[in-house]
XYZ file of C-alpha atoms in Angstrom:
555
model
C -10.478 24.787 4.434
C -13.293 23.973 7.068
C -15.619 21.524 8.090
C -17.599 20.252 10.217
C -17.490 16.711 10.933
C -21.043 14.763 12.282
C -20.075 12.066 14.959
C -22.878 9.533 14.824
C -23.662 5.499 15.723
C -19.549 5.341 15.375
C -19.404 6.801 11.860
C -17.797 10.279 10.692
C -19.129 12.448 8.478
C -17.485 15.054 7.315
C -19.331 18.483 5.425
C -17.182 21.228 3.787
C -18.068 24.511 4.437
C -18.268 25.826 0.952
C -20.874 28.439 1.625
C -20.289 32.111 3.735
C -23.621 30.951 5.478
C -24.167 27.334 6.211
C -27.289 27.131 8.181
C -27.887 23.361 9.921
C -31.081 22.115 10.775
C -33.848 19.425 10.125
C -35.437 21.049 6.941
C -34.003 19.874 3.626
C -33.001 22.979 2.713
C -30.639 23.483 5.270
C -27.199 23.742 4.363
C -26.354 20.300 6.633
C -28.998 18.700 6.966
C -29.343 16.568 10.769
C -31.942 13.683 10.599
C -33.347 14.498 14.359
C -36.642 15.185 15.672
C -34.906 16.926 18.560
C -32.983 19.364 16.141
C -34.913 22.712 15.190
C -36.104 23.265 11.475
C -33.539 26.104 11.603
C -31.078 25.351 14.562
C -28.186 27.261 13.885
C -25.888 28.756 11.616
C -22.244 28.807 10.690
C -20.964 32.174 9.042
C -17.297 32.327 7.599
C -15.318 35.538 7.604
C -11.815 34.971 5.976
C -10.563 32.774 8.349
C -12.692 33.961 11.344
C -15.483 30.744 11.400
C -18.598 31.603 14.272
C -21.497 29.299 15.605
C -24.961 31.094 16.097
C -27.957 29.679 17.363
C -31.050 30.119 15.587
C -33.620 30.489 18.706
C -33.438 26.811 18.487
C -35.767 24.543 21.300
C -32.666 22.645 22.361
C -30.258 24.997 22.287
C -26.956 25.068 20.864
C -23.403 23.764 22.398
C -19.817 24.703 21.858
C -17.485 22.509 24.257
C -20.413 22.166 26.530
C -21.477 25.449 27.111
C -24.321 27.126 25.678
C -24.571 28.861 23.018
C -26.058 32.780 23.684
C -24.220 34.749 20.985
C -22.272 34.079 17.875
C -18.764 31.944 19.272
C -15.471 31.542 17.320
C -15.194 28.216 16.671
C -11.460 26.946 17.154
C -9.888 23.681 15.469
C -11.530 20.601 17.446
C -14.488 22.039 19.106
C -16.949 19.941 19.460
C -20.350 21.171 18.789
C -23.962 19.657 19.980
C -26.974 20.064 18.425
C -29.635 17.769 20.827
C -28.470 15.391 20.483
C -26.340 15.818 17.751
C -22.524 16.048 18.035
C -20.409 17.420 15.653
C -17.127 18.396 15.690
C -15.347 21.703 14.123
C -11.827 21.195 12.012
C -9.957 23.506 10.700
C -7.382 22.015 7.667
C -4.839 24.716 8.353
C -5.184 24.546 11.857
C -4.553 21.025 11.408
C -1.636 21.149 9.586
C 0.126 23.688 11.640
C -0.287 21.866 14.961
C 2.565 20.327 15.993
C 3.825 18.581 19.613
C 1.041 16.431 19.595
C 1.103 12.682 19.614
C -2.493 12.395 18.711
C -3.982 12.299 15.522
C -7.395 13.601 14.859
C -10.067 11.225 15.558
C -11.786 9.910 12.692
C -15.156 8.361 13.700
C -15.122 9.151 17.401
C -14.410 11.996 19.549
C -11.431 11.667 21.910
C -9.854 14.936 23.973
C -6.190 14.615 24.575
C -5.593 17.701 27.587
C -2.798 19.468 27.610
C -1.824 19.097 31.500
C 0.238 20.012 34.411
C 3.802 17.977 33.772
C 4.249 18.032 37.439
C 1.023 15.688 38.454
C 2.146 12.269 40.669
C 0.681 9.579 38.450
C -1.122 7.228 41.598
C 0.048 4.061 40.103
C 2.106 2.267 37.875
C 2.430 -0.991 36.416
C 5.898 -1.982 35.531
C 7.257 -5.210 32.962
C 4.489 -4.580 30.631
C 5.805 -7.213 27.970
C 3.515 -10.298 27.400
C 1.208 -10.894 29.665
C 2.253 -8.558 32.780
C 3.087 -9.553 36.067
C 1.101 -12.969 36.441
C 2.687 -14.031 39.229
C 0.327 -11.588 41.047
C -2.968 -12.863 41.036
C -2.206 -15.490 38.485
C -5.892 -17.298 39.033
C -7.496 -14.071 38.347
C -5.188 -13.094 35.260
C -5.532 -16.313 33.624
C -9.355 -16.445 33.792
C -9.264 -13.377 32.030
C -6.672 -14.215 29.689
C -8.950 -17.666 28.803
C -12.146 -14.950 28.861
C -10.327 -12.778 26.373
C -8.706 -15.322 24.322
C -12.459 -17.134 24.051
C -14.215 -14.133 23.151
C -11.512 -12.916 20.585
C -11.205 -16.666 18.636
C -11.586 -16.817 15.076
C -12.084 -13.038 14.931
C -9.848 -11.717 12.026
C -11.634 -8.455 11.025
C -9.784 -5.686 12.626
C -13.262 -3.722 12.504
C -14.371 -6.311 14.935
C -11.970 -7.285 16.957
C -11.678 -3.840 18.506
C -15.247 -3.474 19.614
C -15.078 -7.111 20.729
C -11.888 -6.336 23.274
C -13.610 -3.329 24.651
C -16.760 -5.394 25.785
C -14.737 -8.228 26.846
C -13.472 -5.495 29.329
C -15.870 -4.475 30.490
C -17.418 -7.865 31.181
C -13.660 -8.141 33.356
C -13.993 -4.864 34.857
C -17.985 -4.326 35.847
C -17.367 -1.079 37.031
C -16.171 0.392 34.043
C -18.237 3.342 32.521
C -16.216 4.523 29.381
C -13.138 2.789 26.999
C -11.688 3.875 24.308
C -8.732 1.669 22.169
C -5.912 3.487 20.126
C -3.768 2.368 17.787
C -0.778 3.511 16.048
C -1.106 4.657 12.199
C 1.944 2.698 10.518
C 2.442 6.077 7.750
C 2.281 9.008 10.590
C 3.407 6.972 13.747
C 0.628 9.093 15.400
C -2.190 7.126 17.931
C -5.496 7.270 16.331
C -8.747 6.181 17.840
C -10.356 3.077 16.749
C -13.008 1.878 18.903
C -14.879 3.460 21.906
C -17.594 1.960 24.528
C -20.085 3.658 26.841
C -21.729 1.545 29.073
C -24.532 3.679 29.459
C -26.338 6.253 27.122
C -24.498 9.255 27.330
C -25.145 12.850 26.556
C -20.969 13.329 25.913
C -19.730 10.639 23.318
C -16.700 11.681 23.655
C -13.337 10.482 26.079
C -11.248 12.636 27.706
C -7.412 11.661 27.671
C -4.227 13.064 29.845
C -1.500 13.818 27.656
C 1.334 13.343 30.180
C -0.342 9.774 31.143
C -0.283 8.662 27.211
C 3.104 9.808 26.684
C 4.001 8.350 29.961
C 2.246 5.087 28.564
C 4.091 5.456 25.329
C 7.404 5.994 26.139
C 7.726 4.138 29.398
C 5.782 1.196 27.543
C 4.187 1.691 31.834
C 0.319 0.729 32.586
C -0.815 4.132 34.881
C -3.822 4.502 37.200
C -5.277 7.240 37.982
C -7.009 6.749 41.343
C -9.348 9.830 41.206
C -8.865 11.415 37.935
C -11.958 14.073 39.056
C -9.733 15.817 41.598
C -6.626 15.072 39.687
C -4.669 18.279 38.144
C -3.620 16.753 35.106
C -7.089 16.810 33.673
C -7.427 20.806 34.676
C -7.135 21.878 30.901
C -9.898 19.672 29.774
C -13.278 22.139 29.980
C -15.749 19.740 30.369
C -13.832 16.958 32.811
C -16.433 18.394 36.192
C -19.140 17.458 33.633
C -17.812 14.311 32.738
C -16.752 13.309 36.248
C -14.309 10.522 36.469
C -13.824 8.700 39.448
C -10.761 6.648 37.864
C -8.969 5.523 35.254
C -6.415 3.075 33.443
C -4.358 3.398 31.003
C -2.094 0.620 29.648
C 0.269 -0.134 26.417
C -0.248 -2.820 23.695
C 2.929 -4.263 23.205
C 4.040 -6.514 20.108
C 6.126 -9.291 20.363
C 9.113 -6.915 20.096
C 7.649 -4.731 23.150
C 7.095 -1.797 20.806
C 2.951 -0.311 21.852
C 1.177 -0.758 18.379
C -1.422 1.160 20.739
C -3.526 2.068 24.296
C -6.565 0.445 26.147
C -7.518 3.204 28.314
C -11.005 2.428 30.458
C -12.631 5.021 33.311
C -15.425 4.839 35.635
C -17.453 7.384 37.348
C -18.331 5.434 40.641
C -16.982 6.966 43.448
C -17.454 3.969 45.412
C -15.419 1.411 43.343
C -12.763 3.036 42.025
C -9.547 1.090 39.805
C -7.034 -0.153 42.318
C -3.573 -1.872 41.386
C -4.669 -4.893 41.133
C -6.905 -3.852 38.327
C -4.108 -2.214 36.594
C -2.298 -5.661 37.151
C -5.256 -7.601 35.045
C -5.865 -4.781 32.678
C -2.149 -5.336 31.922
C -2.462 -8.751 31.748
C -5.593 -8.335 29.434
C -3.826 -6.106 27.279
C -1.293 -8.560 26.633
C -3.416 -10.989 25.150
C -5.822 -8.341 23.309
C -2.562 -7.046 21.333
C -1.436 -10.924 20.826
C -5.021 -11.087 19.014
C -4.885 -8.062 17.378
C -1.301 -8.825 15.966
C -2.853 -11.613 15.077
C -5.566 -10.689 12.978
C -3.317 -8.360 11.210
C -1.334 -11.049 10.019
C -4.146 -13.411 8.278
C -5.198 -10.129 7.090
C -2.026 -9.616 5.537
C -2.144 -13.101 4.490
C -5.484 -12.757 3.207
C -4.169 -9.658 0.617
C -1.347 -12.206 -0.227
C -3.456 -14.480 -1.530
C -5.680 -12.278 -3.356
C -2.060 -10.924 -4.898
C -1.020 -14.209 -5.665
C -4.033 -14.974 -7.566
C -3.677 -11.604 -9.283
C -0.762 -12.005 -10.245
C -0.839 -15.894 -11.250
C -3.709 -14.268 -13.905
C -1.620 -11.345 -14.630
C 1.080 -13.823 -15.536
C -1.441 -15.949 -18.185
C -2.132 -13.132 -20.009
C 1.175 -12.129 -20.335
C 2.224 -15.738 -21.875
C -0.992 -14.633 -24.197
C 0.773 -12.575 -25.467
C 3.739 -14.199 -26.468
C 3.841 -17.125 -29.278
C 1.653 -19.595 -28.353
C 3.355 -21.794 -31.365
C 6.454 -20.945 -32.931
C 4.983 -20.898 -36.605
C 6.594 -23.294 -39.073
C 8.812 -22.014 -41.654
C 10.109 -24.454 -44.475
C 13.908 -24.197 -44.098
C 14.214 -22.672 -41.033
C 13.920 -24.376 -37.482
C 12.826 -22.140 -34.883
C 13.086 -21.796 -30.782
C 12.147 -19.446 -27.773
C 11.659 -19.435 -24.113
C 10.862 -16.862 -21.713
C 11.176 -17.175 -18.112
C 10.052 -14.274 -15.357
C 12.422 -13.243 -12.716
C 8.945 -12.581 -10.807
C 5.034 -14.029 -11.714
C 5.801 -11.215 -14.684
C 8.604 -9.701 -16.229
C 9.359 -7.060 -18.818
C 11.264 -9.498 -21.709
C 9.160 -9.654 -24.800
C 9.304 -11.425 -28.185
C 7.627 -12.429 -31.184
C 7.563 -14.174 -34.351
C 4.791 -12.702 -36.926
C 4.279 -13.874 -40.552
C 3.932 -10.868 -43.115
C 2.947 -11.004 -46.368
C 5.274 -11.582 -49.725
C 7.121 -14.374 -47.647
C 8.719 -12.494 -45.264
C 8.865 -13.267 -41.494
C 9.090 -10.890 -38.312
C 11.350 -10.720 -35.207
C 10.644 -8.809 -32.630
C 12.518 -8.968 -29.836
C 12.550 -6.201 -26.600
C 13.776 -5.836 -22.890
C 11.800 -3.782 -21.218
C 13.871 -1.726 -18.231
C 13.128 -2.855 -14.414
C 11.314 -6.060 -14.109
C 8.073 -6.948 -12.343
C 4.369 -5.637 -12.824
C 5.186 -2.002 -14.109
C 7.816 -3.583 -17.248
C 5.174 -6.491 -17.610
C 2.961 -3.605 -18.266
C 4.852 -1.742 -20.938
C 5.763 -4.902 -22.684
C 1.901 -5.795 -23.023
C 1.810 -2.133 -24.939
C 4.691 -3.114 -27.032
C 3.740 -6.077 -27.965
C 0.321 -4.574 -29.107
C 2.183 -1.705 -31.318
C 4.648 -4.057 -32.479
C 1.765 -6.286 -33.894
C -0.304 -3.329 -35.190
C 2.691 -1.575 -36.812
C 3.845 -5.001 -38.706
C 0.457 -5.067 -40.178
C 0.971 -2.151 -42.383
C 4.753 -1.653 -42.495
C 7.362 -4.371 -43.745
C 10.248 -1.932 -44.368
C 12.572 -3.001 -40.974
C 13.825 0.714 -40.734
C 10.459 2.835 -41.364
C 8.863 -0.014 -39.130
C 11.170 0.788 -35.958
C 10.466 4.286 -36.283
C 7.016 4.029 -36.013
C 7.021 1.813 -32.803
C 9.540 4.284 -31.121
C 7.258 6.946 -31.647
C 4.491 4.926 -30.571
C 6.072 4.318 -27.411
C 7.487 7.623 -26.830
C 3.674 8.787 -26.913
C 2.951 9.183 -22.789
C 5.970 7.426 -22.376
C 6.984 6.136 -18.395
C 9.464 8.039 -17.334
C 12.574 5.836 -16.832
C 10.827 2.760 -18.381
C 12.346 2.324 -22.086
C 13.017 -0.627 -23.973
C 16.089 -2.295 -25.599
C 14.823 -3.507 -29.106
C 15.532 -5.499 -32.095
C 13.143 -5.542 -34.795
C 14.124 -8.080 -37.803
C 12.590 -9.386 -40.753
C 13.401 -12.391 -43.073
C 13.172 -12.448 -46.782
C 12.629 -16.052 -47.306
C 12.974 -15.964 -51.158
C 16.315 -14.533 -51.003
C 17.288 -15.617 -47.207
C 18.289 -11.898 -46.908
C 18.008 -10.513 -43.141
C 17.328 -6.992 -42.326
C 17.736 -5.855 -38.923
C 17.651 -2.471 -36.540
C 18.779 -2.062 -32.989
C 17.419 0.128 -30.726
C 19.864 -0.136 -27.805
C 19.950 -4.121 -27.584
C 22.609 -6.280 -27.808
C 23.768 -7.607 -31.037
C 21.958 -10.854 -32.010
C 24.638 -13.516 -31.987
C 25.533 -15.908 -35.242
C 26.769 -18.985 -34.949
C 28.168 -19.222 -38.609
C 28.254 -22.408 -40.664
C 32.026 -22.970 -39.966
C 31.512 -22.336 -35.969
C 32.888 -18.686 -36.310
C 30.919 -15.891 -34.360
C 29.376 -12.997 -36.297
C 27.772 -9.510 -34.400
C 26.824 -6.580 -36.190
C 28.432 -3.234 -35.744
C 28.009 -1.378 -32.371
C 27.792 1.869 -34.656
C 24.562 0.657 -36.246
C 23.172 0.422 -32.414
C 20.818 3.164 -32.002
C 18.844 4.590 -28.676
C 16.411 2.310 -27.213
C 13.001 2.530 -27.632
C 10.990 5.232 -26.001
C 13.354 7.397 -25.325
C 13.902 9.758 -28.409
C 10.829 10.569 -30.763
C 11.859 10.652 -34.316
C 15.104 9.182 -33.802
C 16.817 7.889 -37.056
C 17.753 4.385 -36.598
C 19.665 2.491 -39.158
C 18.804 -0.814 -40.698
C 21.714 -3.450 -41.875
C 21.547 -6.392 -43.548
C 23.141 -10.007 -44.767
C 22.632 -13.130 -45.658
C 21.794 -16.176 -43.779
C 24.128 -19.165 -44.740
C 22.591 -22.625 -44.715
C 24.181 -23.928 -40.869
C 23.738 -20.426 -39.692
C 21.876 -19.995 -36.270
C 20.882 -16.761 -35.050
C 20.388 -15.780 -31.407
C 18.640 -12.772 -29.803
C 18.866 -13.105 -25.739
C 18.417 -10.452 -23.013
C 20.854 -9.576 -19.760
C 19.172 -11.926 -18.263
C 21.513 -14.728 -19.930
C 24.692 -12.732 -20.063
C 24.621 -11.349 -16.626
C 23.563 -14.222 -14.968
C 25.387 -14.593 -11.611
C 26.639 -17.487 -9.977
C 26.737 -17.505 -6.064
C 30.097 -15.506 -6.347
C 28.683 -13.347 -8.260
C 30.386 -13.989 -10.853
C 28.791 -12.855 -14.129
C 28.107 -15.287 -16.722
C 29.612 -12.691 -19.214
C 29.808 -12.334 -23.619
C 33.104 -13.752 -23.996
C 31.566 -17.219 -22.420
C 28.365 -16.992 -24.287
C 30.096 -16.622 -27.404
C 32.818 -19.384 -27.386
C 29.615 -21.787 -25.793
C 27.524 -21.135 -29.100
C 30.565 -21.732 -31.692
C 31.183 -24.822 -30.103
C 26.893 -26.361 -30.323
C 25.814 -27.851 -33.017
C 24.650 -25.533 -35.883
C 20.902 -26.729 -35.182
C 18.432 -23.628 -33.478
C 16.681 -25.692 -30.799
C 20.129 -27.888 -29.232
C 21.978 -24.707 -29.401
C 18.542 -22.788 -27.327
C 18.404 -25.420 -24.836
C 22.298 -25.961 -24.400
C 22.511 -22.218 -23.750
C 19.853 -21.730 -21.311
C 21.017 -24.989 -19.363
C 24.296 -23.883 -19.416
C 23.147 -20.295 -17.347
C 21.462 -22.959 -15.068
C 24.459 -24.516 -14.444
C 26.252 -21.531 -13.961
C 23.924 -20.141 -11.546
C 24.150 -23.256 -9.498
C 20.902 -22.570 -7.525
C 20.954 -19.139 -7.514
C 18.185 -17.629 -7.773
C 17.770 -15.445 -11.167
C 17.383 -11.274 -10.572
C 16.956 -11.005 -14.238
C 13.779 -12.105 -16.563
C 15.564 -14.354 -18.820
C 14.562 -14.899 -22.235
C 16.266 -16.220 -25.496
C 15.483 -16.876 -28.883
C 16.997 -18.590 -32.105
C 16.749 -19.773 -35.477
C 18.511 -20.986 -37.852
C 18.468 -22.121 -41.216
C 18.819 -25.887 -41.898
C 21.095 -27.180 -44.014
């Protein structure tokens, strides 16, 4: 794929060649259209041949450029040529081209034009400033340093926008350094590691937005974590490979590191001037060092309250995403005449993937719904919100507990997460008869704290595969009667595997001989249980949503 990329008032546009013929000029017509009086109707056009992409100018007034040369016959455009249009500037990319290159520690630029030149690895670098950590060397010229350490530090205050802060360091600099005719500031992209180009300065108007870069200096600056000067970068060989450097005609230039508070560079400052007169000396490198200190200080800075910033917003996110989750559990556990009833649900995180419900259906019959969704956190909080809504819109028109679970596992299985199912117990209560139906999809058999303190579980045999896993999966249903005395307990992992700080599990066999031994009443037994996982944890924190729910018929 091509394009061709417009570089104007520090903003990148890019413009897919779609077309064989894409002809740019001011008309409206024009395949790329370029808002300048200066630009021809018709200026030029770009033909593609396979891969083969040429530049031809039109008989334009201006003229046409192609890495500062003039345009007299159709060119070959290669991946980063920069193109110029008076006074337009544009820049050529090629996608394959740009995957394929490799060796290079530069990203492409993405609002602003910087050259990176391939040079000779033999060059003397002129100067070098060593100890880059904090604030360089301020025992030399400490006066001068710290004035423009306070001058930096003033300018940069309160500035948490990174958009800003950049622009801001670069004409604090050039307030320092008065001589100063171009700056450019690079930071490192956290995904590719590579240096990209953030912010760039001219002090005058220029004809050449761009800035031309040494590739054995930045790697130098890099890798050495070394400030380098360049003392008359015109005449110097490592900038032979760059085309339009006599054009451009740099006196000297600096080039230092931005160094975190673990002395790894999050990026460069790099500044040049064109005065042949006053040229960078060491003692500039020595301030811009110093300088650079304080400008990464800032700019670690400002990525921290912006981080904070997003952690706030998250927070509050979150702290709503967690309401409507509790909206969609019981608000009030209804009230059933001969049954008590209790629940509680806490979150290993501000949401969680543990779900119940209690939902009246007609003919005196009662619903229990109970699911554990796998993982914890946003994505489970999310699938439980879905099965809560076709658990409630399946109970509606379905009271048979075995047809019922069917229809919610296909439900689920419908677009179905991949990895996120859900352990499952769907019962319902016959309170004419007291008769209990139930069907387990891959849960944990409710536990019943019989009238005489003995412990009944259903069959692991009438356990079927959790929910969302298997469409059309024949679950089984069982049934029995609940005994006046008799409390029934659903719970999730949460409760069983509790761990204590030697992580120690609070395990079944516990669980069980805790409930036979509570009273036979559905809230003390609920609240004994969950303080007793409490106490077992003994300040641990929970890695488990935990959530638990009885009832139990009175006597």
């Amino acid at each position: 794929m091509h394009r061709l990329v417009v570089l104007q008032g520090g903003q990148a546009i890019p413009h897919e060649l779609t077309e064989e013929v894409t002809v740019l000029g001011r008309l409206p017509e024009c395949g790329l259209q370029l808002d300048s009086n200066m630009v021809s109707r018709r200026h030029a056009k770009v033909v593609q041949q396979g891969d083969r992409v040429t530049i031809e100018d039109l008989g334009s007034g201006n003229g046409t450029f192609v890495n500062g040369k003039r345009v007299e016959e159709p060119v070959l455009l290669k991946h980063g040529d920069r193109l110029k249009l008076w006074p337009m500037l544009l820049r050529y990319e090629s996608t394959s081209a740009e995957e394929s290159a490799s060796g290079s520690s530069i990203a492409p630029a993405a609002a602003f034009e910087v050259d990176v030149a391939e040079d000779d690895k033999s060059a003397t670098i002129m100067g070098v400033g060593e100890n880059t950590s904090g604030f360089g060397l301020l025992e030399v010229h400490p006066e001068t340093k710290l004035k423009a350490i306070i001058e930096i530090s003033r300018s940069l205050a309160g500035t948490v926008d990174l958009d800003l802060l950049l622009p801001k360091i670069l004409d604090t600099l050039f307030s320092i350094f008065p001589h100063a005719d171009r700056g450019c500031i690079l930071l490192k992209d956290e995904q590719s590691g590579q240096m990209v180009p953030h912010a760039i300065k001219h002090r005058g108007a220029s004809d050449d937005d761009s800035v031309k870069l040494s590739r054995t200096i930045l790697n130098t600056v890099l890798e050495e974590r070394k400030g380098i000067l360049s003392a008359d970068a015109a005449s110097d060989s490592r900038f032979d490979a760059s085309e339009s450097i006599s054009n451009l005609t740099i006196r000297s230039m600096m080039c230092v590191p931005m160094l975190d508070l673990q002395g790894e560079p999050v990026g460069i400052i790099n500044i040049d001037t064109q005065n042949p007169v006053k040229q960078f000396v060491q003692e500039d490198l020595d301030l811009l060092l110093a300088v650079a200190g304080q400008a990464a200080l800032s700019y670690e800075s400002a990525k921290l309250m912006v981080s904070f910033a997003e952690k706030q917003k998250q927070d509050s996110e979150m702290a709503i995403a967690r309401g409507v989750q509790h909206a969609l559990l019981p608000e009030d556990l209804p009230v059933i005449e001969g049954y008590e009833l209790f629940a509680s649900y806490e979150a290993a995180q501000a949401v969680g993937g543990d779900y119940y419900d209690i939902i009246p259906l007609e003919n005196d019959k009662i619903c229990f719904a109970f699911g554990d969704v796998a993982g914890k956190g946003v994505a489970a909080a999310l699938v439980m919100a879905r099965l809560s809504s076709v658990v409630r819109s399946t109970m509606i028109f379905v009271q048979d507990v075995q047809q019922a679970i069917s229809e919610i596992n296909n439900h689920m299985c419908v677009r179905a997460c991949e990895g996120r199912f859900v352990t499952f117990v769907l019962m319902i209560l016959d309170l004419k008869t007291n008769e209990l139906h139930v069907s387990n999809a891959g849960h944990m058999s409710p536990v019943s704290r019989l009238p005489d303190g003995g412990i009944f579980e259903f069959p692991e045999d009438t356990i079927g595969l959790p929910i969302g896993v298997m469409e059309d999966y024949p679950y089984e249903a069982d049934s029995r009667i609940v005994e006046p005395g008799e409390v029934v307990t659903l719970f999730t992992d949460g409760v069983s595997e509790a761990m204590n700080h030697q992580n120690e599990l609070f395990g079944m066999e516990h669980l069980r001989e805790l409930v036979a031994g509570l009273p036979p009443k559905a809230v003390e037994l609920g609240k004994a249980v969950l303080a007793d996982v409490k106490r077992h944890a003994n300040g641990r924190p929970q890695n488990d949503d935990i959530t638990l729910m009885s009832f139990g018929r009175v006597v």
